[in-house]
GROMACS .gro file of C-alpha atoms in nm:
model
  356
    1MET     CA    1   7.667  13.248   7.170
    2SER     CA    2   8.037  13.205   7.248
    3ASP     CA    3   8.245  13.522   7.280
    4VAL     CA    4   8.563  13.335   7.187
    5LYS     CA    5   8.725  13.496   6.883
    6ILE     CA    6   8.898  13.293   6.616
    7ARG     CA    7   9.125  13.578   6.513
    8ILE     CA    8   9.361  13.708   6.780
    9SER     CA    9   9.355  14.081   6.719
   10ASP     CA   10   9.553  14.326   6.931
   11ASP     CA   11   9.232  14.404   7.120
   12GLU     CA   12   9.164  14.034   7.180
   13LEU     CA   13   9.519  13.979   7.301
   14GLN     CA   14   9.491  14.275   7.537
   15LYS     CA   15   9.163  14.136   7.673
   16TYR     CA   16   9.331  13.810   7.767
   17LYS     CA   17   9.624  13.995   7.921
   18ASP     CA   18   9.395  14.214   8.131
   19LEU     CA   19   9.185  13.916   8.244
   20ALA     CA   20   9.502  13.726   8.337
   21VAL     CA   21   9.599  14.009   8.571
   22GLN     CA   22   9.248  14.052   8.710
   23TRP     CA   23   9.197  13.681   8.779
   24SER     CA   24   9.556  13.600   8.869
   25PRO     CA   25   9.479  13.519   9.236
   26VAL     CA   26   9.218  13.267   9.122
   27TYR     CA   27   9.452  13.103   8.872
   28GLN     CA   28   9.725  13.075   9.136
   29ARG     CA   29   9.497  12.916   9.397
   30LEU     CA   30   9.296  12.693   9.164
   31PRO     CA   31   9.560  12.417   9.117
   32ILE     CA   32   9.604  12.393   9.495
   33ALA     CA   33   9.226  12.371   9.536
   34VAL     CA   34   9.200  12.092   9.278
   35ALA     CA   35   9.481  11.906   9.460
   36GLY     CA   36   9.266  11.927   9.773
   37ASP     CA   37   9.176  11.558   9.765
   38VAL     CA   38   9.530  11.501   9.893
   39LEU     CA   39   9.632  11.838  10.037
   40LYS     CA   40   9.329  11.844  10.268
   41PHE     CA   41   9.526  11.598  10.480
   42PHE     CA   42   9.822  11.840  10.497
   43THR     CA   43   9.877  12.160  10.694
   44PRO     CA   44   9.959  12.455  10.466
   45VAL     CA   45  10.258  12.676  10.533
   46ASN     CA   46  10.186  12.986  10.327
   47LYS     CA   47  10.415  13.263  10.205
   48LEU     CA   48  10.718  13.035  10.211
   49ARG     CA   49  10.983  13.092   9.948
   50GLY     CA   50  11.297  12.900  10.032
   51LYS     CA   51  11.358  12.727  10.367
   52ARG     CA   52  11.195  12.739  10.707
   53ARG     CA   53  11.281  12.535  11.014
   54MET     CA   54  10.970  12.379  11.167
   55PRO     CA   55  10.985  12.285  11.539
   56SER     CA   56  10.826  12.006  11.738
   57ILE     CA   57  10.829  12.060  12.113
   58TYR     CA   58  10.801  11.796  12.385
   59GLY     CA   59  10.833  11.947  12.729
   60LYS     CA   60  10.941  11.757  13.041
   61SER     CA   61  10.878  12.038  13.289
   62GLN     CA   62  10.664  11.904  13.572
   63PHE     CA   63  10.535  11.968  13.924
   64LYS     CA   64  10.693  11.789  14.221
   65PRO     CA   65  10.633  11.778  14.595
   66PHE     CA   66  10.655  12.128  14.739
   67ASN     CA   67  11.002  12.260  14.813
   68LYS     CA   68  11.048  12.637  14.838
   69THR     CA   69  11.420  12.633  14.751
   70LYS     CA   70  11.475  12.355  14.497
   71THR     CA   71  11.449  12.438  14.128
   72SER     CA   72  11.459  12.221  13.818
   73ASP     CA   73  11.541  12.266  13.452
   74ALA     CA   74  11.254  12.285  13.203
   75ASN     CA   75  11.405  11.999  13.000
   76VAL     CA   76  11.220  12.092  12.683
   77ASP     CA   77  11.304  11.878  12.380
   78ILE     CA   78  11.283  12.070  12.054
   79SER     CA   79  11.335  11.880  11.730
   80TRP     CA   80  11.362  12.064  11.401
   81ARG     CA   81  11.285  11.967  11.044
   82GLU     CA   82  11.326  12.187  10.742
   83LEU     CA   83  11.049  12.266  10.496
   84GLU     CA   84  11.179  12.399  10.166
   85THR     CA   85  10.981  12.523   9.868
   86PHE     CA   86  11.121  12.518   9.516
   87HIS     CA   87  11.037  12.737   9.220
   88GLY     CA   88  10.833  12.585   8.940
   89ASN     CA   89  10.665  12.734   8.636
   90VAL     CA   90  10.459  12.645   8.333
   91ILE     CA   91  10.443  12.802   7.988
   92GLU     CA   92  10.147  12.663   7.800
   93THR     CA   93  10.038  12.741   7.446
   94PHE     CA   94   9.667  12.732   7.371
   95ALA     CA   95   9.439  12.831   7.086
   96PRO     CA   96   9.108  13.000   7.176
   97VAL     CA   97   8.969  12.874   6.843
   98ASP     CA   98   8.970  12.521   6.994
   99TYR     CA   99   8.706  12.636   7.242
  100VAL     CA  100   8.465  12.805   6.998
  101ASP     CA  101   8.220  12.513   7.010
  102PHE     CA  102   8.329  12.386   7.351
  103PRO     CA  103   8.042  12.394   7.607
  104LEU     CA  104   8.227  12.575   7.884
  105GLY     CA  105   8.002  12.593   8.185
  106TYR     CA  106   8.240  12.603   8.476
  107ASN     CA  107   8.056  12.450   8.770
  108SER     CA  108   8.365  12.390   8.982
  109LYS     CA  109   8.313  12.288   9.343
  110TYR     CA  110   8.635  12.474   9.417
  111LEU     CA  111   8.509  12.815   9.306
  112GLY     CA  112   8.136  12.811   9.367
  113GLU     CA  113   7.972  13.115   9.208
  114ALA     CA  114   8.300  13.297   9.136
  115LEU     CA  115   8.300  13.211   8.765
  116LYS     CA  116   7.928  13.192   8.705
  117ASN     CA  117   7.915  13.502   8.486
  118ALA     CA  118   8.281  13.518   8.386
  119PRO     CA  119   8.379  13.573   8.020
  120GLN     CA  120   8.464  13.270   7.810
  121ALA     CA  121   8.827  13.378   7.809
  122VAL     CA  122   8.836  13.339   8.189
  123LEU     CA  123   8.677  12.995   8.164
  124ILE     CA  124   8.937  12.883   7.911
  125MET     CA  125   9.227  12.991   8.130
  126SER     CA  126   9.058  12.835   8.433
  127GLU     CA  127   9.037  12.500   8.256
  128LEU     CA  128   9.408  12.520   8.180
  129THR     CA  129   9.511  12.603   8.536
  130ALA     CA  130   9.270  12.361   8.706
  131SER     CA  131   9.419  12.065   8.520
  132ARG     CA  132   9.751  12.125   8.698
  133GLY     CA  133   9.607  12.034   9.038
  134GLN     CA  134   9.609  11.657   8.984
  135PHE     CA  135   9.985  11.668   8.928
  136ILE     CA  136  10.042  11.869   9.246
  137ALA     CA  137   9.848  11.602   9.435
  138GLN     CA  138  10.074  11.332   9.292
  139ALA     CA  139  10.388  11.535   9.364
  140ALA     CA  140  10.287  11.562   9.731
  141ILE     CA  141  10.318  11.184   9.759
  142THR     CA  142  10.575  11.058   9.508
  143GLY     CA  143  10.757  11.372   9.391
  144LYS     CA  144  11.134  11.347   9.354
  145ARG     CA  145  11.339  11.663   9.322
  146ASN     CA  146  11.505  11.693   8.981
  147PRO     CA  147  11.600  12.050   8.880
  148ALA     CA  148  11.636  11.940   8.517
  149GLY     CA  149  11.298  11.763   8.510
  150GLU     CA  150  10.988  11.839   8.304
  151THR     CA  151  10.701  11.751   8.540
  152THR     CA  152  10.546  11.872   8.866
  153GLU     CA  153  10.686  11.564   9.041
  154ASP     CA  154  11.034  11.697   8.963
  155ILE     CA  155  10.984  12.021   9.161
  156ALA     CA  156  11.014  11.881   9.515
  157ASP     CA  157  11.040  11.556   9.710
  158GLY     CA  158  10.705  11.411   9.813
  159VAL     CA  159  10.648  11.244  10.149
  160ILE     CA  160  10.714  10.888  10.024
  161THR     CA  161  11.045  10.994   9.871
  162ILE     CA  162  11.135  11.169  10.197
  163ALA     CA  163  11.035  10.864  10.400
  164LYS     CA  164  11.250  10.630  10.191
  165ALA     CA  165  11.551  10.860  10.235
  166GLU     CA  166  11.493  10.871  10.612
  167ILE     CA  167  11.470  10.489  10.624
  168GLU     CA  168  11.798  10.470  10.435
  169ALA     CA  169  11.952  10.716  10.683
  170GLY     CA  170  11.826  10.514  10.980
  171ASN     CA  171  11.598  10.787  11.114
  172ILE     CA  172  11.295  10.568  11.047
  173SER     CA  173  11.356  10.219  11.183
  174VAL     CA  174  11.214   9.938  11.392
  175ALA     CA  175  11.466  10.024  11.665
  176ASN     CA  176  11.338  10.384  11.674
  177GLY     CA  177  10.983  10.259  11.711
  178ASN     CA  178  10.856  10.446  11.405
  179LEU     CA  179  10.870  10.159  11.153
  180PHE     CA  180  10.671   9.837  11.129
  181GLU     CA  181  10.793   9.577  10.883
  182MET     CA  182  10.496   9.383  10.750
  183PRO     CA  183  10.568   9.009  10.807
  184GLU     CA  184  10.355   8.888  10.514
  185VAL     CA  185  10.238   9.006  10.175
  186LEU     CA  186   9.896   9.170  10.212
  187ASP     CA  187   9.608   8.990  10.043
  188ASP     CA  188   9.230   8.944  10.066
  189THR     CA  189   9.259   8.704  10.358
  190ASN     CA  190   9.514   8.854  10.597
  191THR     CA  191   9.507   9.236  10.568
  192CYS     CA  192   9.264   9.288  10.856
  193ASP     CA  193   9.471   9.079  11.098
  194LEU     CA  194   9.802   9.227  10.984
  195LEU     CA  195   9.685   9.586  11.020
  196LYS     CA  196   9.560   9.503  11.369
  197LYS     CA  197   9.914   9.386  11.450
  198PHE     CA  198  10.037   9.721  11.325
  199VAL     CA  199   9.793   9.900  11.555
  200PHE     CA  200   9.912   9.695  11.852
  201SER     CA  201  10.271   9.791  11.770
  202MET     CA  202  10.204  10.166  11.776
  203ASP     CA  203  10.343  10.383  12.052
  204PRO     CA  204  10.074  10.428  12.323
  205PHE     CA  205  10.072  10.806  12.270
  206LEU     CA  206  10.029  10.765  11.894
  207ARG     CA  207   9.765  10.499  11.942
  208LYS     CA  208   9.548  10.717  12.164
  209THR     CA  209   9.552  10.996  11.903
  210GLU     CA  210   9.316  11.011  11.606
  211ASN     CA  211   9.524  10.924  11.300
  212PHE     CA  212   9.490  10.855  10.930
  213LEU     CA  213   9.646  10.543  10.781
  214PHE     CA  214   9.748  10.652  10.431
  215CYS     CA  215   9.760  10.364  10.185
  216ALA     CA  216   9.676  10.266   9.829
  217PRO     CA  217   9.307  10.202   9.746
  218GLU     CA  218   9.381   9.833   9.693
  219VAL     CA  219   9.488   9.804  10.057
  220VAL     CA  220   9.145   9.934  10.162
  221ASP     CA  221   8.983   9.680   9.930
  222MET     CA  222   9.189   9.395  10.076
  223TYR     CA  223   9.107   9.512  10.428
  224ASN     CA  224   8.734   9.503  10.355
  225GLU     CA  225   8.756   9.160  10.196
  226SER     CA  226   8.956   9.013  10.484
  227TYR     CA  227   8.727   9.184  10.736
  228LEU     CA  228   8.435   8.977  10.608
  229LEU     CA  229   8.638   8.658  10.649
  230THR     CA  230   8.726   8.738  11.009
  231HIS     CA  231   8.390   8.888  11.110
  232HIS     CA  232   8.132   8.639  10.986
  233ASP     CA  233   7.844   8.797  11.173
  234VAL     CA  234   7.860   9.122  10.972
  235PRO     CA  235   7.523   9.168  10.793
  236TYR     CA  236   7.576   9.150  10.420
  237ASN     CA  237   7.607   9.487  10.246
  238LYS     CA  238   7.550   9.688  10.566
  239GLU     CA  239   7.891   9.733  10.725
  240TYR     CA  240   8.118   9.604  10.453
  241GLU     CA  241   8.321   9.922  10.410
  242GLN     CA  242   8.506   9.964  10.735
  243PRO     CA  243   8.646  10.316  10.781
  244TYR     CA  244   8.851  10.225  11.090
  245VAL     CA  245   9.115   9.961  11.153
  246GLU     CA  246   8.995   9.705  11.406
  247GLY     CA  247   9.165   9.735  11.744
  248SER     CA  248   9.224  10.109  11.713
  249SER     CA  249   8.914  10.217  11.912
  250ARG     CA  250   8.800  10.399  11.597
  251LYS     CA  251   9.108  10.622  11.609
  252LEU     CA  252   9.287  10.496  11.296
  253THR     CA  253   9.097  10.584  10.978
  254LEU     CA  254   9.181  10.414  10.650
  255VAL     CA  255   9.253  10.664  10.372
  256GLY     CA  256   9.306  10.512  10.028
  257LEU     CA  257   9.487  10.756   9.800
  258PRO     CA  258   9.528  10.672   9.428
  259GLN     CA  259   9.859  10.860   9.445
  260LEU     CA  260   9.994  10.584   9.673
  261ALA     CA  261   9.919  10.303   9.427
  262GLY     CA  262  10.225  10.089   9.370
  263THR     CA  263  10.424  10.219   9.668
  264ASP     CA  264  10.554   9.991   9.943
  265ILE     CA  265  10.543  10.253  10.221
  266LEU     CA  266  10.231  10.330  10.427
  267PHE     CA  267  10.214  10.562  10.726
  268ALA     CA  268   9.984  10.663  11.010
  269THR     CA  269   9.988  11.021  11.137
  270GLN     CA  270   9.781  11.337  11.176
  271LYS     CA  271   9.717  11.636  10.953
  272LYS     CA  272   9.932  11.864  11.169
  273ASN     CA  273  10.235  11.646  11.095
  274LEU     CA  274  10.209  11.670  10.713
  275LEU     CA  275  10.323  12.003  10.573
  276TYR     CA  276  10.308  12.162  10.233
  277GLY     CA  277  10.460  12.500  10.160
  278THR     CA  278  10.358  12.748   9.891
  279TRP     CA  279  10.420  13.107   9.790
  280LEU     CA  280  10.120  13.229   9.595
  281GLU     CA  281  10.048  13.583   9.708
  282SER     CA  282  10.351  13.780   9.601
  283ASP     CA  283  10.472  14.015   9.330
  284GLN     CA  284  10.706  13.732   9.236
  285ASN     CA  285  10.406  13.527   9.124
  286TYR     CA  286  10.219  13.623   8.814
  287VAL     CA  287  10.014  13.501   8.521
  288ASP     CA  288  10.109  13.646   8.184
  289ILE     CA  289   9.975  13.613   7.830
  290ILE     CA  290  10.169  13.671   7.508
  291ARG     CA  291  10.100  13.605   7.141
  292ALA     CA  292  10.242  13.275   7.022
  293GLY     CA  293  10.117  13.265   6.662
  294HIS     CA  294   9.828  13.353   6.434
  295TYR     CA  295   9.579  13.145   6.634
  296GLU     CA  296   9.764  13.077   6.956
  297MET     CA  297   9.859  13.249   7.279
  298SER     CA  298  10.103  13.149   7.551
  299MET     CA  299  10.006  13.151   7.917
  300CYS     CA  300  10.283  13.164   8.175
  301SER     CA  301  10.249  13.121   8.553
  302ASP     CA  302  10.471  13.008   8.838
  303MET     CA  303  10.466  12.899   9.201
  304TRP     CA  304  10.679  12.766   9.487
  305LEU     CA  305  10.607  12.420   9.625
  306GLY     CA  306  10.749  12.188   9.893
  307PHE     CA  307  10.653  11.906  10.131
  308ASN     CA  308  10.778  11.747  10.452
  309PHE     CA  309  10.688  11.586  10.784
  310ARG     CA  310  10.698  11.807  11.091
  311THR     CA  311  10.844  11.523  11.298
  312LEU     CA  312  10.934  11.156  11.271
  313ASP     CA  313  10.881  11.094  11.644
  314LYS     CA  314  10.717  10.758  11.718
  315ARG     CA  315  10.459  10.940  11.932
  316VAL     CA  316  10.335  11.121  11.621
  317ILE     CA  317  10.395  10.896  11.319
  318LYS     CA  318  10.464  10.535  11.229
  319PHE     CA  319  10.550  10.387  10.892
  320ILE     CA  320  10.480  10.047  10.742
  321LYS     CA  321  10.726   9.878  10.507
  322LEU     CA  322  10.522   9.635  10.301
  323LYS     CA  323  10.651   9.290  10.221
  324THR     CA  324  10.648   9.230   9.848
  325ALA     CA  325  10.602   8.898   9.674
  326ALA     CA  326  10.928   8.739   9.569
  327ALA     CA  327  10.975   8.698   9.197
  328ALA     CA  328  10.960   8.338   9.076
  329PRO     CA  329  11.312   8.207   9.018
  330VAL     CA  330  11.411   8.151   8.658
  331THR     CA  331  11.584   7.816   8.605
  332PRO     CA  332  11.839   7.844   8.325
  333GLU     CA  333  11.811   7.581   8.057
  334LYS     CA  334  12.098   7.336   8.067
  335PRO     CA  335  12.269   7.203   7.753
  336GLY     CA  336  12.108   6.881   7.648
  337ASP     CA  337  11.774   6.948   7.819
  338ASN     CA  338  11.610   6.925   7.479
  339GLN     CA  339  11.778   6.602   7.379
  340GLY     CA  340  11.540   6.330   7.271
  341GLY     CA  341  11.279   6.586   7.167
  342ALA     CA  342  11.220   6.755   6.837
  343GLN     CA  343  11.506   6.971   6.721
  344GLU     CA  344  11.451   7.334   6.633
  345GLY     CA  345  11.264   7.357   6.305
  346GLU     CA  346  11.167   6.987   6.325
  347GLN     CA  347  10.801   6.889   6.363
  348THR     CA  348  10.680   6.603   6.579
  349GLY     CA  349  10.447   6.344   6.432
  350GLU     CA  350  10.153   6.499   6.619
  351GLN     CA  351  10.236   6.844   6.483
  352GLN     CA  352  10.271   6.702   6.131
  353GLY     CA  353   9.931   6.536   6.166
  354GLN     CA  354   9.772   6.865   6.276
  355GLY     CA  355   9.913   7.039   5.980
  356GLU     CA  356   9.784   6.792   5.727
   0.00000   0.00000   0.00000
């Protein structure tokens, strides 16, 4: 029998408040865990509130033929990018009475046995916090910083937003070797060949590294369809779903993310080059419960969140700018184009016959 109470007495309110404190670490981590379908491809930078400069080091120090007197400079190239987390919060009103007959059996793959014997109140608050993860996953890709916004995507710029700004600034370009402009619109017949051209354009150091090609699910579908057209000897229904791009020596894995649907930027890189910053384990983070009405309570929690690339170096990452289909031109109607035909409100003989 459910232990959810319809009436929010002082004792019931205090129970929720105490459980919010007790389970606060779980509630703070749960949205990040649920966003794991995307964030598993990122490297976490924990305990970051504000800005941190992240280095990428490429050393040129090298041995040379022996000479006991001659020295050389280390010639270490260090490039820096800044990862910044921004403060976000949520204040959500909920009514425990809504869950009286709700079959809450929390079998989350993110928590395992942690909530197996937890009170119903904990399960209710877990459902609320878990639902936030899908929006964090979307923000990691398409977020756009807007301090006056109302959604998770407004907290911080996602990697596609960052990439577009860097293209505009000229830091990602064909000349820099970290941008490939797709020559044709991708479809079910050409995607396999076009992605092979992208592979052949990659810097040799990037190409020899195991990378993920992040794209929309429809790109993966088009790749599989075009793969069948270009590889006729593939046994039907045995190797249809190709995880690797042909020509990459099985080093470029296709990753279709729903969060990338509709975007015209794809990119190939490694997990170490994608960063997300959070600040979850601090006295500044909390989960709080207050009374919001006769049947309702308000749950408040907050976090810091931010995303960036560690480097844009062509040896580590390369972007694809997709070619989009041109819109069909609209020919304006010229005066007199309708002359000789039926005037507005006038029926032709055929139309009159149909109406009889």
